[in-house]
XYZ file of C-alpha atoms in Angstrom:
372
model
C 2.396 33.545 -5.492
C 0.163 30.358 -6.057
C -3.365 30.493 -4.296
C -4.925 27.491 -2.665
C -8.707 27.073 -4.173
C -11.393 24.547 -3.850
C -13.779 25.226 -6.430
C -17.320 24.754 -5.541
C -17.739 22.466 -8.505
C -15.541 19.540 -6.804
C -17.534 19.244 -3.396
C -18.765 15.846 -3.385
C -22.661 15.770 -2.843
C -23.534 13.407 0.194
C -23.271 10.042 -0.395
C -26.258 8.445 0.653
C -26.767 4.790 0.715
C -28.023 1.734 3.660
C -25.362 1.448 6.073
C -27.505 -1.793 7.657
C -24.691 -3.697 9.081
C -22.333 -0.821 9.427
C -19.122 -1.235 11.611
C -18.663 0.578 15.100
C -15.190 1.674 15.593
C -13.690 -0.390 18.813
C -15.958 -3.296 17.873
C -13.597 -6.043 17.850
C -12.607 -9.499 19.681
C -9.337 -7.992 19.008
C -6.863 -6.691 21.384
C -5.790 -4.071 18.512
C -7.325 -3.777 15.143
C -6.548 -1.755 11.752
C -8.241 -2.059 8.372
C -6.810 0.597 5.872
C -8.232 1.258 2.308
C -5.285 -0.195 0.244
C -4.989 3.004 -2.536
C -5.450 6.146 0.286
C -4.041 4.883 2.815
C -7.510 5.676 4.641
C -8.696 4.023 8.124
C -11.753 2.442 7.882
C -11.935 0.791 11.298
C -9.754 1.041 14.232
C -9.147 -0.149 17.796
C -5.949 0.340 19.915
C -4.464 0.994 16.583
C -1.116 2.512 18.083
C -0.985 -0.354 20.612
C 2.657 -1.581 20.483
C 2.339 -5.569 21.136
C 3.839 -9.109 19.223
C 2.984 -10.179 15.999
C 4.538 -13.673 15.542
C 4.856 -14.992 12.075
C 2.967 -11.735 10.394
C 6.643 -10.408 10.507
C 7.012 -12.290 7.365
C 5.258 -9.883 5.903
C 8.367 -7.416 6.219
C 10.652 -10.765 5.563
C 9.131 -11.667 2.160
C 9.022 -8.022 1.235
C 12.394 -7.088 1.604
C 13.522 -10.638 0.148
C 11.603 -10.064 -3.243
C 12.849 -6.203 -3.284
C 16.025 -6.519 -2.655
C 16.615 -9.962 -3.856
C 17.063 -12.448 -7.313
C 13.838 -14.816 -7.239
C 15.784 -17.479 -9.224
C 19.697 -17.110 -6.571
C 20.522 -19.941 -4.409
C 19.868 -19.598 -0.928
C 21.237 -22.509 1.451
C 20.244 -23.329 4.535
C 22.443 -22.613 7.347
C 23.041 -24.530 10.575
C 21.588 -21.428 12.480
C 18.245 -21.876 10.050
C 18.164 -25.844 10.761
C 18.327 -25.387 14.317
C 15.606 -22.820 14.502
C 12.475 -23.975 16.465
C 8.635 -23.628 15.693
C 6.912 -24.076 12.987
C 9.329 -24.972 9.856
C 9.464 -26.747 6.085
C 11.905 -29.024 7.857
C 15.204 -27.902 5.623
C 18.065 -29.759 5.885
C 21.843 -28.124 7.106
C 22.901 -27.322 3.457
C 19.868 -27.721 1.200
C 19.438 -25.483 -1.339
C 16.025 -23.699 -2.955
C 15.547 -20.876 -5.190
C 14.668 -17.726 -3.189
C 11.631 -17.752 -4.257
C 11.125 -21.550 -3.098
C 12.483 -20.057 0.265
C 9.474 -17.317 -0.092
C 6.966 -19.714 -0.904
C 7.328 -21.957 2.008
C 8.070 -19.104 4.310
C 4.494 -17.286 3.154
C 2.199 -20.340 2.860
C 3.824 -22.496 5.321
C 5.344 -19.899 7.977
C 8.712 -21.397 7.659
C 11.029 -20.428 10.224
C 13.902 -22.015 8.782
C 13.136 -20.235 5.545
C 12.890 -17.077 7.412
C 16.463 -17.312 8.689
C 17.931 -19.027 5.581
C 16.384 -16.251 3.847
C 18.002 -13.272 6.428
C 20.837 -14.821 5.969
C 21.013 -15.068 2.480
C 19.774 -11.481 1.969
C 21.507 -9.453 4.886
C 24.205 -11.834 5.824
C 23.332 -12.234 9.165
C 20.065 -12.310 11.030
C 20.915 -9.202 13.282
C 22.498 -7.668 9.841
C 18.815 -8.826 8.500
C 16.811 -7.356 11.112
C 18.471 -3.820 10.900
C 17.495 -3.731 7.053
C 13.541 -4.646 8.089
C 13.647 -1.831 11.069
C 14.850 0.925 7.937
C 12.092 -0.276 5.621
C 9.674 0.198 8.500
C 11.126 3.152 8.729
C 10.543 4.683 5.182
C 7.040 3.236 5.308
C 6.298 4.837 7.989
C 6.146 2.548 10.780
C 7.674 4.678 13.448
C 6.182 2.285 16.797
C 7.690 -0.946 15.071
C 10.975 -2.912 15.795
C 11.998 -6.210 14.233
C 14.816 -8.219 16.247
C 14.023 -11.204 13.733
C 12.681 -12.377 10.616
C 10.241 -14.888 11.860
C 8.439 -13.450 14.498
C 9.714 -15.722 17.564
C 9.087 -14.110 21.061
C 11.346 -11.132 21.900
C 10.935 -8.446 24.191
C 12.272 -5.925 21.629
C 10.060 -7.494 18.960
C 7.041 -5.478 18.278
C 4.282 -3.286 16.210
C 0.965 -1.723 15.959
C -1.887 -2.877 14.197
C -1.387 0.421 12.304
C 1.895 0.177 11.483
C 1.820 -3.819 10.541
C -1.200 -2.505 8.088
C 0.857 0.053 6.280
C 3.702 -2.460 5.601
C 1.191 -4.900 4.199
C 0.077 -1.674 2.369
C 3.318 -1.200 0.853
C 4.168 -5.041 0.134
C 0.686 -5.229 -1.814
C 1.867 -3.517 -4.128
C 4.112 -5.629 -5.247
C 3.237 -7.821 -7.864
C 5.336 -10.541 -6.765
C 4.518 -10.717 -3.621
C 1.051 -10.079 -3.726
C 1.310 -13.209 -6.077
C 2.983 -15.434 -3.783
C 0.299 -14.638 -0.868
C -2.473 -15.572 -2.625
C -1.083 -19.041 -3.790
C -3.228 -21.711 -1.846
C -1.129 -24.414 -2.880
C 2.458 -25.176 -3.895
C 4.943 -27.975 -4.460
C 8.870 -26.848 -4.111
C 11.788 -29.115 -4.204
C 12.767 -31.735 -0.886
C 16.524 -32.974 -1.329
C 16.696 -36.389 -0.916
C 13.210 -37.232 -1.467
C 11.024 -38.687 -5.292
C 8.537 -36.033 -3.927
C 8.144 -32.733 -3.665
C 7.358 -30.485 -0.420
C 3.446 -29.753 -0.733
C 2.382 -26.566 0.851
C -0.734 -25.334 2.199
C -1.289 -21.924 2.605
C -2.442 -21.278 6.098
C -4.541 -18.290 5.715
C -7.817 -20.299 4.880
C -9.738 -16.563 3.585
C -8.543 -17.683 -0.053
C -10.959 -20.582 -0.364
C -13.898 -19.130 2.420
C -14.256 -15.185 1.636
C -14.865 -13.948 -1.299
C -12.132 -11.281 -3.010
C -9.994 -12.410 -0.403
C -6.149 -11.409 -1.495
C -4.167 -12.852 1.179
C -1.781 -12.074 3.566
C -0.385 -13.932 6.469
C -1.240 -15.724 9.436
C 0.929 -15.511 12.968
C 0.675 -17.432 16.124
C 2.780 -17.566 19.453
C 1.776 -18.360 23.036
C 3.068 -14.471 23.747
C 1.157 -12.904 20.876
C -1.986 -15.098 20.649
C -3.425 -15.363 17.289
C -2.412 -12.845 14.594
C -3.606 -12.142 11.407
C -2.780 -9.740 8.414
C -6.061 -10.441 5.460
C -6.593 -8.333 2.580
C -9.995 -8.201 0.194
C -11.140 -6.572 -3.086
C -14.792 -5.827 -3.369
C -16.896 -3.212 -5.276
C -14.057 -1.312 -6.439
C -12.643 -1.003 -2.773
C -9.182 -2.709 -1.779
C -8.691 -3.007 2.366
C -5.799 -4.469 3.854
C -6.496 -5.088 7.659
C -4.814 -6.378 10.715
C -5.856 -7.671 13.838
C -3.512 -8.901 17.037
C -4.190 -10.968 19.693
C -7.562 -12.403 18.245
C -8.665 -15.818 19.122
C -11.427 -15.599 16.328
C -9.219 -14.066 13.959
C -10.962 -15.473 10.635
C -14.692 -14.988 11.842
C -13.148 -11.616 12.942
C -11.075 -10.927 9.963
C -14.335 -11.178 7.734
C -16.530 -9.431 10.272
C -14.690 -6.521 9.799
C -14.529 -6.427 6.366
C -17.489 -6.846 5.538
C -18.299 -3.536 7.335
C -15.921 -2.120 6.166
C -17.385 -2.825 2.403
C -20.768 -1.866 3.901
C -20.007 1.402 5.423
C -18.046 2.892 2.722
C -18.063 3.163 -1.107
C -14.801 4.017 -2.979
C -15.901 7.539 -4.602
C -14.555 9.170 -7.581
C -14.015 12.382 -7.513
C -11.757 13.681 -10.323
C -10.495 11.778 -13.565
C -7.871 12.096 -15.615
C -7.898 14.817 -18.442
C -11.882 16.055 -17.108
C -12.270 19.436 -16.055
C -10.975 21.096 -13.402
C -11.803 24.496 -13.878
C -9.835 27.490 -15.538
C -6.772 29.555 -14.930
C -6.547 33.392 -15.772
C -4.318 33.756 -18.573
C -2.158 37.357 -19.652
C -1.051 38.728 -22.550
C -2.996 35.718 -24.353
C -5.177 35.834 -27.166
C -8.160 34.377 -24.834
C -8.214 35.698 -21.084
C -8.395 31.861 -19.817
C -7.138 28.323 -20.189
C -8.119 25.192 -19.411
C -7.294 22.957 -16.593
C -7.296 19.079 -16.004
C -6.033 16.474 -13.563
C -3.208 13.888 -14.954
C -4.416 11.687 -12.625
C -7.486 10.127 -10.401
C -8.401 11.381 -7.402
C -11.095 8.374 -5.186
C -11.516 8.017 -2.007
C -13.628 5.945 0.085
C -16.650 7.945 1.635
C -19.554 6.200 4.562
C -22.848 8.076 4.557
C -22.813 11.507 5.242
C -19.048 12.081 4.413
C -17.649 14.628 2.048
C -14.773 15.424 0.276
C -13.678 17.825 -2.017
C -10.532 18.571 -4.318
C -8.235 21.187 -3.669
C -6.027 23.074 -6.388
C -2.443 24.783 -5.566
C -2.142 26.292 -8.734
C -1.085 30.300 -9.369
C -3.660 33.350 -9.766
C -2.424 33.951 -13.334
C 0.306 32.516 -16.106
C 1.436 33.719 -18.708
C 1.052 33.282 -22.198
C 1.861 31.395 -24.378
C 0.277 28.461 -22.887
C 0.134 24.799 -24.130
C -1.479 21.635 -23.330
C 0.080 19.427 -20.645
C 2.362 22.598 -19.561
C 2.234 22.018 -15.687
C 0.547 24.149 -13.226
C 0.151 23.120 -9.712
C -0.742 20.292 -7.777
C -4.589 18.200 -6.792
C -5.383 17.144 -3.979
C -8.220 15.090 -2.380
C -9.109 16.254 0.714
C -11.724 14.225 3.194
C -11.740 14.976 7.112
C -9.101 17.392 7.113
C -6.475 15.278 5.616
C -5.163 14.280 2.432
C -5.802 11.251 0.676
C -4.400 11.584 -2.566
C -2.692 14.071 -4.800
C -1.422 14.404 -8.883
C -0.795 16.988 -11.620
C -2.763 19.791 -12.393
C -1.964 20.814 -15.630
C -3.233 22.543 -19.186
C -5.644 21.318 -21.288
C -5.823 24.040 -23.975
C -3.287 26.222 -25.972
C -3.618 29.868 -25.254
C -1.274 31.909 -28.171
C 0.490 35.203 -27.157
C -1.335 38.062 -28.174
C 1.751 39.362 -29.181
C 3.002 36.182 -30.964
C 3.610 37.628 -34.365
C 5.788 40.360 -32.519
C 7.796 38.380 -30.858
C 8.405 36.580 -33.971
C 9.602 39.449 -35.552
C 12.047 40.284 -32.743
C 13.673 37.256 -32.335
C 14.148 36.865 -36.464
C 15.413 40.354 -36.403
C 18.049 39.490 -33.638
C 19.225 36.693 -35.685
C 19.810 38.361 -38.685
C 21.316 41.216 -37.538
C 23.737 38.787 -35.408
C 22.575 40.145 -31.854
């Protein structure tokens, strides 16, 4: 039966640092807020979090991500009469001019495109509708149970909604993308105009690339219905966050408000490493009563003042031997608050012979010989 230990040895001491400036949790402009620590998953600062409202053109978000995962950057993607006609804001396509998909992406991400949005559904799910089902069963596996997309551009519908929390876990999950995280952090980009000598010369919108520092992107949204809307990310220190805020009519000031408390309050903490130490495991019938243990993995998490955390093992009471380095034992994981923030491998680090090695040598030549 395995037992559930945290040893004594992986109980973070306090982390104690100046929280001047620290963030209060509700403290916001916003009408719902969410900043998440990009790696854990971790909320550093929330208000109405679970607050289901619109989110205008930060549904690109989902748009581009499906698009780049389920798509071929350098295909053909035409645009429809349905993505011509399409109002709001738009990289003025013509009714059948072609880009590359990712020329689609790129004006849809720095330039809110709605026409790219829709040429784009199209393109991908054959239909907008056929689209929109594919975004509600990424949500889905994300995890963003209190979302529903009825469109890929974000255009006021009463069936058309998220959460700051949710909208933050699917910028979470696009993040970690290469290519998208790429294409969200361009500032500027020229793609192809049919007809024209000169090319179409985009702006990204989201103006935290050029005015705060470690900025990483994401996506800017704005309808009458859903106000201003914003979806920013930010390295700094070690940390990654990834934040939302909806309905916010300061939404840069606010957007870098918040993070910087965020980066004030907590520090990302290491815990565990891979291949260091994580205490031993009995060991029978071996020619040592013990073996080695280590992580395969690293286990951080960010901590504020007077936080703990600690690792917990599920590994079993005893093996057996013979035991070998790298033979898997059980499962890490970093606990803060009560939940769990991260998990790997807990495995060997040491050999640990059979005492009885020789023996069973002997037996199993013995068997061979004598055909049995």
């Amino acid at each position: 039966m395995a037992k559930r230990w945290a040893a004594g040895l992986f109980f973070v001491l306090i982390f104690m640092y100046n929280q001047c400036g620290g963030l209060a949790q509700g403290d916001t402009s916003a009408k719902a807020a969410c900043v998440l620590e990009l790696s854990t998953g971790r909320v550093l600062f929330e208000h109405d979090m679970h607050a289901r409202l619109p989110m205008a053109s930060t549904t690109k978000v989902m748009t581009a991500l499906l698009a780049i995962e389920r798509g071929d950057l350098s295909a053909s993607v035409t645009c429809s009469k349905n993505a011509f006609g399409v109002p709001g804001t738009s990289i003025y396509l013509a009714e059948g001019e072609t880009l590359t998909l990712e020329e689609m992406l790129l004006g849809l991400m720095l330039s809110s495109g709605n026409d790219a949005a829709v040429a784009i559904a199209e393109h991908i799910g054959g239909s907008v509708s056929q689209f929109a089902g594919m975004m509600n069963e990424r949500a889905a596996e994300i995890g963003a149970v209190n979302t529903h997309f009825s469109n890929p551009h974000g255009l006021p519908d009463d069936t058309h909604f998220t959460t700051a929390y949710d909208l933050a876990l699917i910028a979470s999950e696009a993040m970690q993308n290469d290519t998208f995280r790429r294409i969200v952090s361009t500032q500027r980009a020229s793609i192809p105009w049919e007809g024209r000598s000169y090319g179409r010369q985009l702006q990204n919108k989201n103006r935290l690339l050029s005015d705060y520092p470690g900025a990483t992107g994401i996506k800017t949204g704005f309808t009458s219905r859903a106000g201003r809307c914003l979806v920013f990310g930010a390295k700094r220190g070690g940390m990654e966050v990834v934040g939302v805020v909806l309905g916010c009519s300061d939404w840069f000031d606010e957007a870098q408000r918040l993070m910087d408390g965020c980066f004030e309050t907590y520090t990302m903490t290491r815990m565990l490493g891979p291949l260091e130490s994580a205490g031993h495991i009995a060991v029978v019938g071996g020619k040592r009563e013990q073996a080695g243990m280590c992580l395969m993995g690293e286990l951080c998490v960010p901590l504020a003042e007077g936080e703990s955390a600690q690792v917990v093992l599920d590994v079993p009471e005893q093996v057996s031997a013979p035991v070998y380095p790298g033979m898997h034992l059980g499962t890490a994981r970093l606990v803060a608050g009560g939940k769990v923030y991260g998990e790997c491998e807990v495995v060997a680090s040491e050999r640990v012979d059979s005492k009885h090695l020789t023996m069973d040598i002997y037996r199993v030549l013995s068997r061979w010989i004598l055909g049995g």
